[in-house]
CSV table of C-alpha atoms in Angstrom, one decimal:
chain,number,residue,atom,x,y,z
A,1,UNK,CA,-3.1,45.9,162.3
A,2,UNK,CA,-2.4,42.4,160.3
A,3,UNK,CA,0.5,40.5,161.1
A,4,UNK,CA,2.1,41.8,157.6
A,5,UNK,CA,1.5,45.2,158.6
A,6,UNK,CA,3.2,44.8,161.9
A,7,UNK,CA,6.0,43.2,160.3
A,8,UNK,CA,6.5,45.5,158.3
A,9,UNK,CA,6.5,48.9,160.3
A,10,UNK,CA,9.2,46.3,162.5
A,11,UNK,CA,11.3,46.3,159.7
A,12,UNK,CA,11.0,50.4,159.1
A,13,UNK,CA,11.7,51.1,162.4
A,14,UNK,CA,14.6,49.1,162.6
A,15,UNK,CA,15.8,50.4,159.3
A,16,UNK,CA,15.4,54.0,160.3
A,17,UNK,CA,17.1,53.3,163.8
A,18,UNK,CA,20.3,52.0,161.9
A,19,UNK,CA,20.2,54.3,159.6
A,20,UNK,CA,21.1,57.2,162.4
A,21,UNK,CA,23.2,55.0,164.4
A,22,UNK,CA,25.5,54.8,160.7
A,23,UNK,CA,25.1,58.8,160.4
A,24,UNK,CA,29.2,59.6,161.1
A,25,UNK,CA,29.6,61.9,164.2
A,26,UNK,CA,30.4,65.4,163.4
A,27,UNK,CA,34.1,64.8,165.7
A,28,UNK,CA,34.9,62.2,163.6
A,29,UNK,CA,34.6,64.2,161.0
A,30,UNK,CA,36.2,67.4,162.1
A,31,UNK,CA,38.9,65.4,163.8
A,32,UNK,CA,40.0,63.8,160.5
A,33,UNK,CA,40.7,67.4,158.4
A,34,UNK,CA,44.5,68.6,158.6
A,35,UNK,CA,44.1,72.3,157.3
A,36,UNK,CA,41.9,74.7,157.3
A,37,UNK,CA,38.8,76.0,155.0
A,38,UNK,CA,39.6,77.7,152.1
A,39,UNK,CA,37.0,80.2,153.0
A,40,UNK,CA,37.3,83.7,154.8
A,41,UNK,CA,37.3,83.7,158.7
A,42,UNK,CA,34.5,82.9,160.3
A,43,UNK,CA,32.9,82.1,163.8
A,44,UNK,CA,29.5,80.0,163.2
A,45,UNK,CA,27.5,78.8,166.3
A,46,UNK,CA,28.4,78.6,169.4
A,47,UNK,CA,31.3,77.7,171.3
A,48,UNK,CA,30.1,74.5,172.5
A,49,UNK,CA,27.8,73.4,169.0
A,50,UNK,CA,29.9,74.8,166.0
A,51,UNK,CA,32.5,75.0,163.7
A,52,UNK,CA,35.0,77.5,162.2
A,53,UNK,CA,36.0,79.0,158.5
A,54,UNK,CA,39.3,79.9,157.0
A,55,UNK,CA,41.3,79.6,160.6
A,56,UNK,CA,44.9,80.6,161.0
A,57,UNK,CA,47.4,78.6,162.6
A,58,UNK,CA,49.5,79.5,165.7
A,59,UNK,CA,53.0,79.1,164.6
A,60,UNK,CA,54.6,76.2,166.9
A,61,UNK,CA,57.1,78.4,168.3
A,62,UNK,CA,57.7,82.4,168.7
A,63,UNK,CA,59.9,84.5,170.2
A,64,UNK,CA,57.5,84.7,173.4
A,65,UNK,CA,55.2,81.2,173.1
A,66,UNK,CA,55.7,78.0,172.1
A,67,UNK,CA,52.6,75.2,171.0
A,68,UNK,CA,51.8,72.3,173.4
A,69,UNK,CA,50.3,68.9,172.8
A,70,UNK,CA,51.2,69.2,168.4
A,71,UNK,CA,50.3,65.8,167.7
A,72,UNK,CA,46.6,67.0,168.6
A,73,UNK,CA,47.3,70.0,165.9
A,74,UNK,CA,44.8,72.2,168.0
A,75,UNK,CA,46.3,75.2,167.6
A,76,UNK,CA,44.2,76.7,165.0
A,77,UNK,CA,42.0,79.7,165.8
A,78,UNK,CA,39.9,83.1,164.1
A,79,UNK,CA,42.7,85.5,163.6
A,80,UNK,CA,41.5,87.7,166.0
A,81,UNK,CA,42.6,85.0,169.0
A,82,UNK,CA,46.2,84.5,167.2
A,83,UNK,CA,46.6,88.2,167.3
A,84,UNK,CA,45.5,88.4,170.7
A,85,UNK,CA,47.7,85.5,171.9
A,86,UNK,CA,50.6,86.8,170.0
A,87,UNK,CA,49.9,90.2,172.4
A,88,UNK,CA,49.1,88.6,175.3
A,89,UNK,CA,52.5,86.3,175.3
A,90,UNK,CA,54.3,90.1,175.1
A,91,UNK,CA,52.4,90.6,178.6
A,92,UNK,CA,53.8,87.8,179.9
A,93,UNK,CA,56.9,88.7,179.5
A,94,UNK,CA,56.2,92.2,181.0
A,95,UNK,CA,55.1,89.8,183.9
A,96,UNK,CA,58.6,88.5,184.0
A,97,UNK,CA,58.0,85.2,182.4
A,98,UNK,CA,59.8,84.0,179.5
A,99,UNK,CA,56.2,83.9,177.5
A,100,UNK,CA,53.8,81.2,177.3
A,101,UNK,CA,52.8,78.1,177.3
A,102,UNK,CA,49.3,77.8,174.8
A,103,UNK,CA,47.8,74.5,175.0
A,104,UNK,CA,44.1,73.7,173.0
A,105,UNK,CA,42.5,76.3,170.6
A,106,UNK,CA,40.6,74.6,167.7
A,107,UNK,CA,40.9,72.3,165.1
A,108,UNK,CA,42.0,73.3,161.7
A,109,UNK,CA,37.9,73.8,160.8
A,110,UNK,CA,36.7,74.0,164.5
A,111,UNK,CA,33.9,71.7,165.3
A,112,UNK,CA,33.3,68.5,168.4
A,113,UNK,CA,36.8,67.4,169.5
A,114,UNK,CA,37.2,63.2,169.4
A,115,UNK,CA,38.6,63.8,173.1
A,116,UNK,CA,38.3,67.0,175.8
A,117,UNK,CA,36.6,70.1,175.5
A,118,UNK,CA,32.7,70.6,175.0
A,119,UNK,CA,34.3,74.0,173.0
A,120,UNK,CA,37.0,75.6,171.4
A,121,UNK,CA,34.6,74.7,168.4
A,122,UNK,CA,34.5,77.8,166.4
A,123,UNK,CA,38.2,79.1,166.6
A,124,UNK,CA,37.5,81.9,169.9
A,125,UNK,CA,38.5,79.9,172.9
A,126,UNK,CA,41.9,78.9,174.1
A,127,UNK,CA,43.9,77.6,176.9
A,128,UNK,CA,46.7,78.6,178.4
A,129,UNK,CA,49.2,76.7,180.9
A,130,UNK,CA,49.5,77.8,184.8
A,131,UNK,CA,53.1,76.4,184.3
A,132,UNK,CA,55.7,79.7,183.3
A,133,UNK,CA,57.9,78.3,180.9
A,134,UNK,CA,61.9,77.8,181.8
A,135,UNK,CA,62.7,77.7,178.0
A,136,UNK,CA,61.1,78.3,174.8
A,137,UNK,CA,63.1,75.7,172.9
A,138,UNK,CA,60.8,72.9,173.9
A,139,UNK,CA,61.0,69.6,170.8
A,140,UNK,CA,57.5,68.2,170.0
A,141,UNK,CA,58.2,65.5,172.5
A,142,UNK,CA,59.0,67.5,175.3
A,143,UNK,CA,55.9,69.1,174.6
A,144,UNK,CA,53.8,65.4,174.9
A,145,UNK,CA,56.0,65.0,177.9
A,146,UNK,CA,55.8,68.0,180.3
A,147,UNK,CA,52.9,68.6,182.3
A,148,UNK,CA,51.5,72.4,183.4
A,149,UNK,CA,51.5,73.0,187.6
A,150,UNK,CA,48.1,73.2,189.6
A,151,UNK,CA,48.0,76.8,191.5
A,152,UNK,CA,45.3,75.4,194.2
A,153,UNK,CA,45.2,73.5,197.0
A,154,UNK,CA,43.8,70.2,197.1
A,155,UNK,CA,41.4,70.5,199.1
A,156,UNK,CA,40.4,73.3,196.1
A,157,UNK,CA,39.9,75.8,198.9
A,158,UNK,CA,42.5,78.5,198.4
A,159,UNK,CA,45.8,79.1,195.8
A,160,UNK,CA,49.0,77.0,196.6
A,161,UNK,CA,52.7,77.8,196.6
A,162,UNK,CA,52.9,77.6,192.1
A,163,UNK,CA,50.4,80.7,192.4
A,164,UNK,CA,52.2,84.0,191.6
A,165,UNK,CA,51.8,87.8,191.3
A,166,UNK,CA,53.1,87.3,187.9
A,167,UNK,CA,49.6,84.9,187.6
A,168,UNK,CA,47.8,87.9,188.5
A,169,UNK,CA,49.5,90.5,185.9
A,170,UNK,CA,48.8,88.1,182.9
A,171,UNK,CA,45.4,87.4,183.6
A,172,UNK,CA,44.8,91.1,184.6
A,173,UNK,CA,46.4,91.8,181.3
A,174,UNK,CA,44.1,89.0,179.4
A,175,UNK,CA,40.8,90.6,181.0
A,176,UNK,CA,41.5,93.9,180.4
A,177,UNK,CA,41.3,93.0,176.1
A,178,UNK,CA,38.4,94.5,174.8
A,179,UNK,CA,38.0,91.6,172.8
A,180,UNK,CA,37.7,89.2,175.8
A,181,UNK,CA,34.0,87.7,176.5
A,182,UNK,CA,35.4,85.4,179.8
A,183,UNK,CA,38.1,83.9,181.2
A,184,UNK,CA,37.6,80.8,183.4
A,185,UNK,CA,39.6,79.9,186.4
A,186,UNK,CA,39.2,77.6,189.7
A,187,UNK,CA,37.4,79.5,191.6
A,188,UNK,CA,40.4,79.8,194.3
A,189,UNK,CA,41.8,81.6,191.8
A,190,UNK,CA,39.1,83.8,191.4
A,191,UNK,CA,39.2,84.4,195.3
A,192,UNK,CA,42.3,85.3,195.4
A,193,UNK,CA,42.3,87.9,193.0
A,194,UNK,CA,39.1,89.8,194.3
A,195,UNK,CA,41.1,89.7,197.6
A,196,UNK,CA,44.2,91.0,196.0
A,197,UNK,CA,43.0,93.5,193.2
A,198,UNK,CA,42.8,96.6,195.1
A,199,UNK,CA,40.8,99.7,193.4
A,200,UNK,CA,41.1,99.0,190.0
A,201,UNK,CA,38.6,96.1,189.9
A,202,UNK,CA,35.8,96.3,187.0
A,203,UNK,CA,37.9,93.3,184.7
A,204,UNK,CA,37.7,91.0,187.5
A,205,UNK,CA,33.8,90.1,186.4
A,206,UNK,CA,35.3,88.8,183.4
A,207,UNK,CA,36.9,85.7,184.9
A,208,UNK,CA,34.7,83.0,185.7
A,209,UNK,CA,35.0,80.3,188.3
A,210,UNK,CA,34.5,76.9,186.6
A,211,UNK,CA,36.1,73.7,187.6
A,212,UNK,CA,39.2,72.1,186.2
A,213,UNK,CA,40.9,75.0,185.6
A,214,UNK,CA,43.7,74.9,188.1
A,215,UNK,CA,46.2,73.4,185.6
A,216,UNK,CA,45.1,76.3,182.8
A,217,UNK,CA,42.8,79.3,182.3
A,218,UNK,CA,40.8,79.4,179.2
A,219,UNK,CA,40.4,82.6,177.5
A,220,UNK,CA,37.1,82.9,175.5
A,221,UNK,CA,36.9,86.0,172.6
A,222,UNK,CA,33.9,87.4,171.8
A,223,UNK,CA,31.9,87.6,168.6
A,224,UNK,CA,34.3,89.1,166.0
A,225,UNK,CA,32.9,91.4,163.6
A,226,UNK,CA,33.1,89.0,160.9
A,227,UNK,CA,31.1,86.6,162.2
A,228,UNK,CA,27.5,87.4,161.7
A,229,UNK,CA,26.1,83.8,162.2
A,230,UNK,CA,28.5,83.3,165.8
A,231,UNK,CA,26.5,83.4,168.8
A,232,UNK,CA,27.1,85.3,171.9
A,233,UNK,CA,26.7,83.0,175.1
A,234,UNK,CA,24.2,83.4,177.5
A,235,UNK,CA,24.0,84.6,180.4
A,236,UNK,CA,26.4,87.5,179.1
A,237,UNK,CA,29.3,88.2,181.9
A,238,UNK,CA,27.4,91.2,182.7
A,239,UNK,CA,24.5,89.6,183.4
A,240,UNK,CA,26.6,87.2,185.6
A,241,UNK,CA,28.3,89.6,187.7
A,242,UNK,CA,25.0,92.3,187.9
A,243,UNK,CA,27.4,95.0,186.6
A,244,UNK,CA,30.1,94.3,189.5
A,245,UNK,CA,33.2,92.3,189.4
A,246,UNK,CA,31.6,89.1,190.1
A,247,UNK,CA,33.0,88.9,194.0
A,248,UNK,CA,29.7,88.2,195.2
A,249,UNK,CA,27.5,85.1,196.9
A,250,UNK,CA,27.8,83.2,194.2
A,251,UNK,CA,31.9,82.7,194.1
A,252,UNK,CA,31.6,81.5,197.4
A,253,UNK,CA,28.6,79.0,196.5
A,254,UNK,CA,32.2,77.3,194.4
A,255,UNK,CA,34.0,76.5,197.5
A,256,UNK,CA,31.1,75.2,199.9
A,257,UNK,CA,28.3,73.7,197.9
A,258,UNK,CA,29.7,73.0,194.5
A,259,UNK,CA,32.9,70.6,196.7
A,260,UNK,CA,30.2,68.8,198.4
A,261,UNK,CA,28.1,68.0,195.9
A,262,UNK,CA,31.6,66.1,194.5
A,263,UNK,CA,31.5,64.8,197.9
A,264,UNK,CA,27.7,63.1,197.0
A,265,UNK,CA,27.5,63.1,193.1
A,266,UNK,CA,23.6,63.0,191.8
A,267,UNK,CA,23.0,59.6,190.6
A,268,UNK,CA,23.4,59.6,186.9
A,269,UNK,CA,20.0,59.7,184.7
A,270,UNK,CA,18.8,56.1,183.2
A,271,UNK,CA,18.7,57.6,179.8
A,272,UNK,CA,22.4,59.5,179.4
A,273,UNK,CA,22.2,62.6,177.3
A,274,UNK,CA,23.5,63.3,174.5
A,275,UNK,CA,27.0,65.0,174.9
A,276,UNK,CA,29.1,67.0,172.0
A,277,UNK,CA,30.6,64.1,171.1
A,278,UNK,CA,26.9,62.3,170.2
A,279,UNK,CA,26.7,65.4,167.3
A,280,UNK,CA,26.2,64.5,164.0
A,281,UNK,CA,26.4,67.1,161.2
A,282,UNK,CA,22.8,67.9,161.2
A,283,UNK,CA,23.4,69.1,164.9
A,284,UNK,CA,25.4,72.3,163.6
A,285,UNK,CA,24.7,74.9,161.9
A,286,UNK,CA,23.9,74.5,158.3
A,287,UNK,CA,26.9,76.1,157.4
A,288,UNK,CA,29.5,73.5,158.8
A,289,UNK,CA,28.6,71.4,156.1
A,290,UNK,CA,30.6,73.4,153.7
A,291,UNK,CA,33.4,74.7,156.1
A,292,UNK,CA,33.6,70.6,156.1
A,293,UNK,CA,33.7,70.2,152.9
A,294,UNK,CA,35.8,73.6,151.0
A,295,UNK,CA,39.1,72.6,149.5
């Protein structure tokens, strides 16, 4: 190779480089939109690499829920989750709380969030606050200002005082939905209620112990009908639990391994992967691009 020749596959390299260093990230993108598609509903992808068509938004308050954290405007989802939260909240009150709070479900067209989850991309997952709510009344600043309760100790070992039997009901309730794929908890949580669930146990191998979710549990729908290009997760929750209700080894493997392993963190690879918030369009499904872009 000549020096020219060098030079020149230099200068085509660099181009190419900052030419995918300009590409806008997908979260930018989803992050800016306000509304949603003007499309019919529609999962597409996966919960953690997708996006979401012709979403309906949670009304801000109802008789049993109120919206948290609106300056985010996350509290778009499929219709199938609204409906289901909308029942749910009527659970709660069963439960003897006054309904619920309902943090994160997507943005108005789904997609990689600028901040927070790795899902809740394609309008099927949502999260819903440990704290039960004294009031449903709540302005948009009180709901920036108030914070949910943890229900586990800090040692993360076992439930604390905030944990309830009312906890129990709602999540018992929220399992029980046909249309529920998982539910994930802190696995004290999840402890607790194998210990407490008595005979009636095969919905318990639908919630999950996953960490960080002491403050919330996050509810997770399955595919809806209407959704041929939404993709089911894998390993499915039967395959997690082997047909049981997931009280097995493995819980316990999140209170002794998994706490010290926080203890003595793996060092952290010299090349950093790519994380949801690295996505550019051509990451998702082909289909994003005109949820992105319908009026």
């Amino acid at each position: 190779m000549n020096a020219s020749t060098g030079t020149l596959a230099v200068l085509a390299a660099v181009f190419t480089i900052g030419s995918a260093s300009a590409e806008e990230r997908a979260n930018q993108l989803f992050g800016a939109l306000k509304t949603a598609s003007d499309q019919p509903p529609a999962a597409i992808g996966s919960y953690a690499r997708g996006c979401a068509s012709g979403l309906v938004e949670l009304p801000e308050t109802g008789p049993t829920w109120q919206a948290m954290r609106l300056s985010r405007n996350r509290n778009w989802g499929h219709p199938v989750i609204i409906d289901y939260l909308r029942k749910l909240s009527l659970a709660a009150v069963e439960a003897g709380w006054a309904g619920l709070y309902i943090g994160d479900i997507s943005q108005p067209r789904g997609g990689p969030m600028t901040s927070g989850h790795r899902s809740h991309q394609i309008g099927l997952d949502a999260d819903i606050w440990m704290l039960p709510p004294d009031r449903l009344d709540l302005t948009r600043q009180e709901r920036e200002d108030l914070s949910s309760i943890s229900v586990r100790t800090r040692d993360q070992t076992a439930v604390n005082e905030n944990w309830s039997d009312a906890h129990m009901r709602i999540l018992k309730s929220a399992a029980k939905d046909p249309r529920t794929d998982r539910i994930f908890v802190a696995a004290a949580v999840k402890i607790n209620m194998c210990e407490n669930a008595g005979g009636d146990r095969q919905w318990l191998q639908r919630i999950r112990p996953l960490y960080g979710h002491n403050y919330h549990f996050h509810i997770r729908l399955k595919c809806p009908q209407d959704s041929p290009e939404c993709i089911t997760q894998s390993p499915t929750v039967a395959e997690l639990s082997k047909g049981g209700d997931g009280c097995d080894e493995t819980l316990a493997w999140w209170v002794t391994d998994y706490l010290e392993q926080l203890k003595n963190p793996p060092k952290e690879p010299a090349q950093p992967r790519r994380g949801v918030r690295d996505y550019v369009m051509a990451d998702l499904p082909a289909s994003c691009e005109a949820v992105l872009n319908s009026g």
